[in-house]
Each structure stands twice: as C-alpha cells, then as structure tokens.
C-alpha positions as semicolon CSV with decimal commas, in nm:
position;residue;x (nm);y (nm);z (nm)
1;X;-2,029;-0,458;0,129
2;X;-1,639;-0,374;0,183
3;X;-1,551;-0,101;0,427
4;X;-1,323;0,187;0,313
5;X;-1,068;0,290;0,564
6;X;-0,766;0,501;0,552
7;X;-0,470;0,594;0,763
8;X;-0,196;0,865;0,749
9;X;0,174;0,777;0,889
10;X;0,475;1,024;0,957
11;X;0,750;0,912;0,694
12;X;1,007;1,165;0,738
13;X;1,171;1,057;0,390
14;X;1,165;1,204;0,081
15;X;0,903;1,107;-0,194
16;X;1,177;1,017;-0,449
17;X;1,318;0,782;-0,208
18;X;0,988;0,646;-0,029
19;X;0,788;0,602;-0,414
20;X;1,006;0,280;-0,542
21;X;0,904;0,114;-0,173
22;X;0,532;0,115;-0,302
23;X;0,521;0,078;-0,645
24;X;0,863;-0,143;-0,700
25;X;0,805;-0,544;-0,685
26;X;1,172;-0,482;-0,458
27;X;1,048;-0,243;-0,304
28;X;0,709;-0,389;-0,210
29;X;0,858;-0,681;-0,088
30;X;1,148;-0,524;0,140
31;X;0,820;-0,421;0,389
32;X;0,477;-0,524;0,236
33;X;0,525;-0,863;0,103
34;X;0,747;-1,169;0,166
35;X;0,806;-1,177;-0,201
36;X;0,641;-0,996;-0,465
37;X;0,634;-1,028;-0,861
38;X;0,502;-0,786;-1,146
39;X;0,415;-0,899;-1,532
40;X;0,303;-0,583;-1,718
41;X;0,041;-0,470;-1,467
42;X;-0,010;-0,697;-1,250
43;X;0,168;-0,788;-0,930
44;X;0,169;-1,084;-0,730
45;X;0,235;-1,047;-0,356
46;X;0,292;-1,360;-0,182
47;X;0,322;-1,412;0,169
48;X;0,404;-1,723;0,400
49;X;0,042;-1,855;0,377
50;X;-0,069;-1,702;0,099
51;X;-0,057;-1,588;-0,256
52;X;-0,255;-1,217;-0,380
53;X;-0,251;-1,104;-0,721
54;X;-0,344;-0,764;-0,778
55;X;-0,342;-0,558;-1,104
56;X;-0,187;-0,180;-1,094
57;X;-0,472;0,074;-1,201
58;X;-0,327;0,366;-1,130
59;X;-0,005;0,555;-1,046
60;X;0,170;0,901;-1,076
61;X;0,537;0,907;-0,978
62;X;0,604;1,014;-0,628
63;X;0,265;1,110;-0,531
64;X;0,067;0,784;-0,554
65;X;0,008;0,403;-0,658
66;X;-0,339;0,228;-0,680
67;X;-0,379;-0,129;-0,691
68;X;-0,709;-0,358;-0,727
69;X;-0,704;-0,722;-0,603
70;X;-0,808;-0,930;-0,825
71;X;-1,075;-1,093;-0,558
72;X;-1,264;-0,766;-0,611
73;X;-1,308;-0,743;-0,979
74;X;-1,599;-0,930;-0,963
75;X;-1,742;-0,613;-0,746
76;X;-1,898;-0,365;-0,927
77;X;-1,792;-0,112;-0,616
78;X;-1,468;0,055;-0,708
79;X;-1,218;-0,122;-0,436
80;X;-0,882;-0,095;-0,443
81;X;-0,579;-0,005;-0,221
82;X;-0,346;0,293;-0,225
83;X;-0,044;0,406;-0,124
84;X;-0,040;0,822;-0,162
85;X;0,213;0,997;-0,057
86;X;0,161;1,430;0,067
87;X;0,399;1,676;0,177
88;X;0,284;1,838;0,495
89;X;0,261;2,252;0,352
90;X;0,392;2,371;0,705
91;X;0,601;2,121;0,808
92;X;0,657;1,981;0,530
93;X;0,686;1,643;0,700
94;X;0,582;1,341;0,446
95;X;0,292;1,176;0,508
96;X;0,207;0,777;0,340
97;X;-0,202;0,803;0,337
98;X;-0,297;0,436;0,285
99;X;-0,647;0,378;0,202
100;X;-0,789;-0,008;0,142
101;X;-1,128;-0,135;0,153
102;X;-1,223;-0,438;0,413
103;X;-1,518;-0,638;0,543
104;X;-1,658;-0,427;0,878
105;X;-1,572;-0,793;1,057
106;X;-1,214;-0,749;0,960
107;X;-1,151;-0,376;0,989
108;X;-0,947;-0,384;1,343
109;X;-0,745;-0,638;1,170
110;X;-0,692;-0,460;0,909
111;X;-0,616;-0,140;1,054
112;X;-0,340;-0,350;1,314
113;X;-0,198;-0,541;0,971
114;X;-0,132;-0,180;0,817
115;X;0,031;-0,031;1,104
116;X;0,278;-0,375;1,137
117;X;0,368;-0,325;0,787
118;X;0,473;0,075;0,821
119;X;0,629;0,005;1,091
120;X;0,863;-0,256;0,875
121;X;0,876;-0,022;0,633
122;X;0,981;0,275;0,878
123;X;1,310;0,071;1,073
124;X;1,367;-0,029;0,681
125;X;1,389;0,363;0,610
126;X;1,605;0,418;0,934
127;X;1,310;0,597;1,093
C-alpha cells in the first residue's frame, strides 16, 4: 500500500505566472520532465530512462492540477499527484503544496526527487 506524502515550497511568484509551469506540457517539461506530451487528458512525461503516462483528473486554474499515473489505475486507492498552489493570508507569500503517493521503501527518494525538481523549477522562475 502507497504512502501519501506532501510538501510545501516558498514560490515567491504569482499564481497566474507559476499555474502554466504545472499544468502546461511546456511548462511541465521546462522543470518536471525532460519532455512532456498531452492528447486530450492525458500527458506523457518522459525522462532520460524512462517514459510515464499519466491522465489529468482534475484542475482549477491557478489554484491546482491533479494527475493519476496510469500504473495506479489498477488501484482501487485513490492515488494521484498534485500540484496546489495557496497564497500565504499574512504574508501572502505563494506556496506550491505537492502531494504524491509512494511505496514507504521509496519515500526518502521521493521526497529528495521533489525537492531537485522545485529547485529547477525555482532558478527557472529567477528565485
């Protein structure tokens, strides 16, 4: 049974400008992907040694994208990845909550994958 896990990063950027970078195939693949493709619903990310298609569930612009890989439709569980997207109310500081579901003998790997791929997707966003 998968693992869900979820982790909040400091994108000082506005949500009209950080949304395309997670729900865009461009966008997705200036940071999270090495290339990434979409037909109708359903994206394919592909990376140096490896190819991931995943099918886009659910969205709402600027606030949040949810992907499904399609590994886990054969899981009754309800796993997917996200990509949400909050406004701080003091700060108001934006804040890219990403929530995925792994097996517990991959989670530190996961978590360190994650954190790589913001990272990208900060220098990308001059941050």
């Amino acid at each position: 049974m998968k693992e869900k896990i979820s982790m909040e990063f400091s994108v000082n950027t506005s949500p009209k400008i950080l949304y395309p970078r997670i729900k865009t195939p461009g966008g997705l693949s200036e940071w999270f992907a090495d290339n990434v493709n979409a037909r109708e619903n359903v994206f394919t990310f592909i990376w140096k040694d490896s190819v991931q298609k995943a099918k886009l569930i659910s969205s709402k612009e600027a606030k949040f994208v949810r992907f499904k890989w399609e590994e886990d439709e054969k899981f009754t569980e309800d796993y997917y990845f996200e990509f949400k997207i909050e406004i701080q109310e003091i700060s108001g500081d934006t804040t890219l909550i990403i929530t995925d579901f792994v097996e517990p003998d991959d989670k530190e790997d996961a978590i360190n994958l994650w954190k790589s791929q913001v990272e990208k997707l900060k220098q990308l966003l001059g941050l």
